[in-house]
Coordinates of C-alpha atoms in Angstrom, one line a residue:
X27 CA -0.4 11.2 -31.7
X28 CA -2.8 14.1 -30.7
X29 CA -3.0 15.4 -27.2
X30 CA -6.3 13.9 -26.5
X31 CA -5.4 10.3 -26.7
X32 CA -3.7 10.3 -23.1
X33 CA -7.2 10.4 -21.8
X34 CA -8.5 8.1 -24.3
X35 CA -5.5 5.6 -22.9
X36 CA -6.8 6.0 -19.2
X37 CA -10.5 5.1 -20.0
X38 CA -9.1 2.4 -22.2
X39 CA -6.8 1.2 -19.2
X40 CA -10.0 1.8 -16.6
X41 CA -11.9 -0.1 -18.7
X42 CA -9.8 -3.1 -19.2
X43 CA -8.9 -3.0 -15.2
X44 CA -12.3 -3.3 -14.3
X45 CA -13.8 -5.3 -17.2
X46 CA -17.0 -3.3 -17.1
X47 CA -17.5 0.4 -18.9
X48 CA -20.4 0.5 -15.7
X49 CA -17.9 0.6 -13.1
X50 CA -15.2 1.9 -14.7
X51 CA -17.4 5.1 -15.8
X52 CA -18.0 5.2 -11.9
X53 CA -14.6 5.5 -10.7
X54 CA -13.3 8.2 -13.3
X55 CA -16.7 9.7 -12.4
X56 CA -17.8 10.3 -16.3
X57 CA -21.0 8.7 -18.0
X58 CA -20.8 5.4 -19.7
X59 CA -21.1 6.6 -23.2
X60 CA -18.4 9.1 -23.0
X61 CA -16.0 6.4 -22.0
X62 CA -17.9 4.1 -24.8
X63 CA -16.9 7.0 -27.3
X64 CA -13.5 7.5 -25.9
X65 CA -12.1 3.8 -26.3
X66 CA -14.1 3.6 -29.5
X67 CA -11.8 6.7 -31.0
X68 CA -8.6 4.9 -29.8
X69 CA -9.4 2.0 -31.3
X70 CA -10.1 3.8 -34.7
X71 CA -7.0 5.7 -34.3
X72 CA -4.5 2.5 -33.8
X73 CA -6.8 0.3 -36.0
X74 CA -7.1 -2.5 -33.7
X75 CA -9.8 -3.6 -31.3
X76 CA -8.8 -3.3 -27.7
X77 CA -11.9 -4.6 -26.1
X78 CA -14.1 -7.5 -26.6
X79 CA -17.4 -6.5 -25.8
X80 CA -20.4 -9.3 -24.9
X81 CA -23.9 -8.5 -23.0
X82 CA -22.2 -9.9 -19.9
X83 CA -18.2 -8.7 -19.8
X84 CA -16.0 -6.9 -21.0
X85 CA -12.2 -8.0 -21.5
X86 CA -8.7 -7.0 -23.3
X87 CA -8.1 -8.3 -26.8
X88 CA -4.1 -9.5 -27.4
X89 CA -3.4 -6.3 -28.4
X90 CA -5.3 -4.8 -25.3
X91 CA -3.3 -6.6 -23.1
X92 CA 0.0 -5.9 -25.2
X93 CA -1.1 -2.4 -24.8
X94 CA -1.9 -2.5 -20.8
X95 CA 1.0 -4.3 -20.0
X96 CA 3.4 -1.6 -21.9
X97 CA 1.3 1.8 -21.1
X98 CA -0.6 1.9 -18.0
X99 CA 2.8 1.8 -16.0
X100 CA 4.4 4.8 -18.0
X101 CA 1.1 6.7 -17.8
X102 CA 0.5 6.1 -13.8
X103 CA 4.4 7.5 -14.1
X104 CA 3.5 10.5 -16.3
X105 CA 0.2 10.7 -13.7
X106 CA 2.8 10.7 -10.4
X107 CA 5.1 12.8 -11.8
X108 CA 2.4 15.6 -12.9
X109 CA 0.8 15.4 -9.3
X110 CA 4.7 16.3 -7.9
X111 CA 4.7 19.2 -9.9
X112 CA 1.4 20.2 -8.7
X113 CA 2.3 20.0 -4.8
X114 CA 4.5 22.9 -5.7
X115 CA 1.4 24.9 -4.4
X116 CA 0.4 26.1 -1.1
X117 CA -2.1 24.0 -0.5
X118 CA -2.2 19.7 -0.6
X119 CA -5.2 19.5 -2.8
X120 CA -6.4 16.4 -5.2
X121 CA -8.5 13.1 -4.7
X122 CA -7.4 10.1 -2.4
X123 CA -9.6 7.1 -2.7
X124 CA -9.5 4.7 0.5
X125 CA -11.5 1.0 1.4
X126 CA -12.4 0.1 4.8
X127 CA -14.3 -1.9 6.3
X128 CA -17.2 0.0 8.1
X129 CA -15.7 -0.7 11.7
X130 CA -12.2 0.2 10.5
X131 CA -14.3 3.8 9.2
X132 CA -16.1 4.0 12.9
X133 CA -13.3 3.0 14.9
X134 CA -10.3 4.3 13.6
X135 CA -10.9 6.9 10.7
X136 CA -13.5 9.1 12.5
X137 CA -12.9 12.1 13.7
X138 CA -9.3 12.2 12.7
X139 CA -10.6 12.0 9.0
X140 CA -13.0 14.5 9.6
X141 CA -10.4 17.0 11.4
X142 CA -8.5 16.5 8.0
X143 CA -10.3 17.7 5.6
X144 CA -11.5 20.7 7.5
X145 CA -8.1 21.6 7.3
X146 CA -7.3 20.9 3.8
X147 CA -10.5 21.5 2.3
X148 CA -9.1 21.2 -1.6
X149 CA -8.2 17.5 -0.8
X150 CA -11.0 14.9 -1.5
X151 CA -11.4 11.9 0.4
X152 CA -13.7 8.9 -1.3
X153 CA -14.2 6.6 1.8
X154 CA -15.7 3.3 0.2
X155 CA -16.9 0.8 2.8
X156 CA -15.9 -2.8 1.8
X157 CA -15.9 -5.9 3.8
X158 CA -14.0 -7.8 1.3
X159 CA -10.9 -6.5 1.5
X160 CA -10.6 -5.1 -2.4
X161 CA -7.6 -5.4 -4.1
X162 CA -6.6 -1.9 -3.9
X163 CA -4.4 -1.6 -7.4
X164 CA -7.1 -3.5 -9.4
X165 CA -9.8 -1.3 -8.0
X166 CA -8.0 1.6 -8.4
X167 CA -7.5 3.0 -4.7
X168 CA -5.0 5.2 -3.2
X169 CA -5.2 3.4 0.1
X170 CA -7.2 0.6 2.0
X171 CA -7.5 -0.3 6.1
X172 CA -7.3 -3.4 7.3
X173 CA -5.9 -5.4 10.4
X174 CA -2.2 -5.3 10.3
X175 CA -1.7 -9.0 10.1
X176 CA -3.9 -9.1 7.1
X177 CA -1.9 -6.6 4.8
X178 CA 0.0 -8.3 2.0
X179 CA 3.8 -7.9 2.4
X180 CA 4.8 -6.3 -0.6
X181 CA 2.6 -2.8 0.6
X182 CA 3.6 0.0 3.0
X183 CA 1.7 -0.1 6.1
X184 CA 1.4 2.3 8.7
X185 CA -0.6 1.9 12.0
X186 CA -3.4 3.8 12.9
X187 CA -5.1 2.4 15.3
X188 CA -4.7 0.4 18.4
X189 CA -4.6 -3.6 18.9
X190 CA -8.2 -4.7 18.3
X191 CA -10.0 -7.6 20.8
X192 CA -12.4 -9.7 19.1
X193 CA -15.7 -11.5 21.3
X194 CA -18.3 -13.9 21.6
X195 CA -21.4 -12.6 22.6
X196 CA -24.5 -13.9 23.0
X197 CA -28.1 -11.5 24.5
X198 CA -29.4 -13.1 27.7
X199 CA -32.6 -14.3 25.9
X200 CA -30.7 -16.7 23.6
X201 CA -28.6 -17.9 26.5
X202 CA -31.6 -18.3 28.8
X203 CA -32.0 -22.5 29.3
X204 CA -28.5 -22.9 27.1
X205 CA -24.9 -24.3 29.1
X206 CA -22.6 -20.8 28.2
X207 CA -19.8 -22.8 26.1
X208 CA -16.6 -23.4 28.0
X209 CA -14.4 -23.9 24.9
X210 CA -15.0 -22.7 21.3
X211 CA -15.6 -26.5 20.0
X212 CA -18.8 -26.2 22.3
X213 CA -20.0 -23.6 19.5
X214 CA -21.2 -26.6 17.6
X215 CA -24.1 -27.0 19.5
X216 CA -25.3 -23.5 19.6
X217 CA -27.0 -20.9 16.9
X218 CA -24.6 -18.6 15.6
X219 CA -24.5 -15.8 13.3
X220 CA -22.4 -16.2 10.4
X221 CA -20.3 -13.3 8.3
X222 CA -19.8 -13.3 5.0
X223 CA -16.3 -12.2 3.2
X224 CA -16.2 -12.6 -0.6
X225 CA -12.4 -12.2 -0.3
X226 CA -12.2 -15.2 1.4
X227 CA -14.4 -17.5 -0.6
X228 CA -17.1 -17.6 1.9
X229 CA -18.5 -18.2 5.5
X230 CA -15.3 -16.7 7.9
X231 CA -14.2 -19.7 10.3
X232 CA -14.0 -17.9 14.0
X233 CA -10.5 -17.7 15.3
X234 CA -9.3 -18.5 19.1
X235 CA -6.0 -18.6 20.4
X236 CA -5.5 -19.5 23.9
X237 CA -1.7 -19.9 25.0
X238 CA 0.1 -21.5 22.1
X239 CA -3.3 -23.0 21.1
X240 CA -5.4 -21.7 18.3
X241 CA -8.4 -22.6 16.9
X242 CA -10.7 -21.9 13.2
X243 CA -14.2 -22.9 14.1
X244 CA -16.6 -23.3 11.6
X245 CA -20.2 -22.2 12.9
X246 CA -23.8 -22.7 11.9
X247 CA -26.5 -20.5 12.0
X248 CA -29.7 -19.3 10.6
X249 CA -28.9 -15.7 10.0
X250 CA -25.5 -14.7 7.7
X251 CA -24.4 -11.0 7.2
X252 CA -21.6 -9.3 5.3
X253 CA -21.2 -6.8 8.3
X254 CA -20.1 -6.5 11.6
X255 CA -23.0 -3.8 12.6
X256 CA -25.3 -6.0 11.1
X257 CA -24.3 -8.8 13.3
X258 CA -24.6 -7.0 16.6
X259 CA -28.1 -5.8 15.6
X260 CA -28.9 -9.8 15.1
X261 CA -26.8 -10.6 18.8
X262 CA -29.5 -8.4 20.4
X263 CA -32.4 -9.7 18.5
X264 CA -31.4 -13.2 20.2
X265 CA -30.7 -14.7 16.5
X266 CA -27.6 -16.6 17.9
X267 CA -24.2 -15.8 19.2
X268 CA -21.7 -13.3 17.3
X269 CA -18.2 -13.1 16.8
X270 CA -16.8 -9.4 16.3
X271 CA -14.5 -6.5 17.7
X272 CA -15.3 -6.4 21.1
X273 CA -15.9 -2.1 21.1
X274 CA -18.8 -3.0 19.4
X275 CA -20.4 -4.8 21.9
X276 CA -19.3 -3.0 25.3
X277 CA -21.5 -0.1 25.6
X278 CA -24.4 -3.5 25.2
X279 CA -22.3 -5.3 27.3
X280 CA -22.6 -2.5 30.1
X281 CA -26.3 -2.1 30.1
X282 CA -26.4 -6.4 30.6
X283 CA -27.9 -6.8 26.8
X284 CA -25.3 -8.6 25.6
X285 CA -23.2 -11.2 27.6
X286 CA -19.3 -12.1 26.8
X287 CA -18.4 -15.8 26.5
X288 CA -15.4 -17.9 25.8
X289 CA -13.3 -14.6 27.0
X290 CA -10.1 -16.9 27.4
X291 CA -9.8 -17.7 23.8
X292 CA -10.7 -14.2 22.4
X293 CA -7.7 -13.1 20.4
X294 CA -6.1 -9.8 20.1
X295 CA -5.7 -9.0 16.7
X296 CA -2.8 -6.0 15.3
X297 CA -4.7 -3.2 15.1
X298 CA -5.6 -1.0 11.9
X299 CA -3.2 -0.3 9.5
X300 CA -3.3 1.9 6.8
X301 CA -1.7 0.6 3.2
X302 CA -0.2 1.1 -0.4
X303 CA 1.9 0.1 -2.9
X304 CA 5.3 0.5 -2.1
X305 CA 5.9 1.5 -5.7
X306 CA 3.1 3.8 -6.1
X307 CA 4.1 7.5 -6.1
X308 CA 2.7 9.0 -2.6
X309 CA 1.0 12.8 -3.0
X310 CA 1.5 15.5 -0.5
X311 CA -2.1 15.3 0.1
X312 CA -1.6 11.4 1.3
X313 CA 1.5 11.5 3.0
X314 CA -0.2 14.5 5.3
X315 CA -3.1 12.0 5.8
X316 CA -0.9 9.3 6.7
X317 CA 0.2 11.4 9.2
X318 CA -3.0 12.7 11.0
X319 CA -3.9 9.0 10.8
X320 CA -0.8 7.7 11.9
X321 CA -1.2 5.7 15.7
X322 CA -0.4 6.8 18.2
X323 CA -1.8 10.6 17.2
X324 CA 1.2 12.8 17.9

């Protein structure tokens, strides 16, 4: 089989990960119809069609998936096994994709991240802010960042940042003339501003804990968002009460712009966590990432 088919197997394999030539062209960072020609050529080579191709999606044939299922773990092998060798130089170098959520990025990432990669300037970080918490394998990442009681179990997590508080807040001109709730059932009867996750089907139900107590409220609002900035920038505009990390809201909280309720039912969530596959083969460059990310910094 001639050299050059190895690459045509890892667009094929991008390709039938993602189920769109768009956005796997975007993650291999190559045009569309170079991965169009390379998958073509494969095809033609093994005589089968691989891909079924409509105007809408894209998706493996039997002998695509026959073909996924066999080679994409030897290749991400071959892959590992070349990046080893290549850590046999001086310097850490090569690409390490990561998703976050943007206060994960703000909170936890910066400047640590940014300290990094002065030092090692031949590694490349792709940051990629997410609020639905992407499937890192399907979507090809190194890493992701979430809270620690939200990675998977079957993924190495290390910490790397400290517990985080969550808050209700609410700007004095949309409290003005409205009774502050006293539990988090009360939030029924008051305008709140709703956040969006894709990952978990919809609307996220606001979560209270008080003693052994705990509580998934489902609010109502005019205004939903699919991040947490966006949210305090709605809080202040009087738009409703938020629900969010409570660092977010202290330097507003200081100044009297926004005001904390319900603080005896806040919960304290495990902080940030950075995580991967336990099976996945980790680079030099990563595993000296992990450790200027690691919590607490040593």
């Amino acid at each position: 089989m001639p050299r050059t088919t190895f690459d045509d197997l890892a667009a094929f394999i991008a390709v039938a990960r993602a189920r769109s030539f768009t956005r796997a062209a975007a993650q291999l960072g190559v045009s569309q119809s170079a991965l169009s020609q390379a998958v073509r050529g494969l095809e033609a080579r093994l005589g089968v069609r691989l891909l079924t191709r409509t105007t809408r999606s894209v998706s493996a044939t039997e002998a695509g998936e026959r073909l996924m299922a066999t080679v994409a773990p030897r290749l991400e092998e071959v892959e590992a096994e070349l990046g080893a060798i290549a850590e046999l130089r001086d310097e850490p170098r090569g690409t390490i994709r990561i998703t976050a959520t943007e206060h994960a990025a703000n909170a936890v990432l910066w400047p640590r991240l940014a300290e990094f990669l002065r030092k090692h300037p031949d590694v490349r970080v792709e940051l990629m802010l997410d609020n639905g918490l992407s499937d890192i394998a399907a979507d090809r990442y190194d890493m992701g960042v979430r809270l620690g009681d939200l990675v998977a179990k079957d993924m190495v997590a290390v910490r790397i940042g400290p517990d985080v508080r969550f808050a209700v807040v609410g700007s004095p001109a949309y409290l003005a003339g409205k009774p502050h709730p006293k539990t988090p059932r009360d939030l029924t009867g008051h305008r709140c501003i709703n956040l969006y996750l894709p990952t978990y089907g919809g609307l996220y139900a606001w979560e209270f804990r008080k003693g052994k107590r705990e509580l998934n409220i489902r609010v109502e609002g005019q205004f939903v968002v699919n991040d947490s900035e966006q949210m305090v920038t709605a809080a202040l505009a009087g738009l409703g009460l938020a629900f969010l990390p409570e660092d977010m809201a202290l330097a507003h909280m200081a100044r009297g712009r926004l005001v904390s309720l319900l603080e005896d039912w806040c919960p304290v969530f495990p902080g940030y966590h950075l995580y991967y596959p336990s099976r996945r083969h980790s680079s030099r460059a990563m595993r000296l990432l992990i450790e200027a990310l690691r919590y607490p910094a040593k």
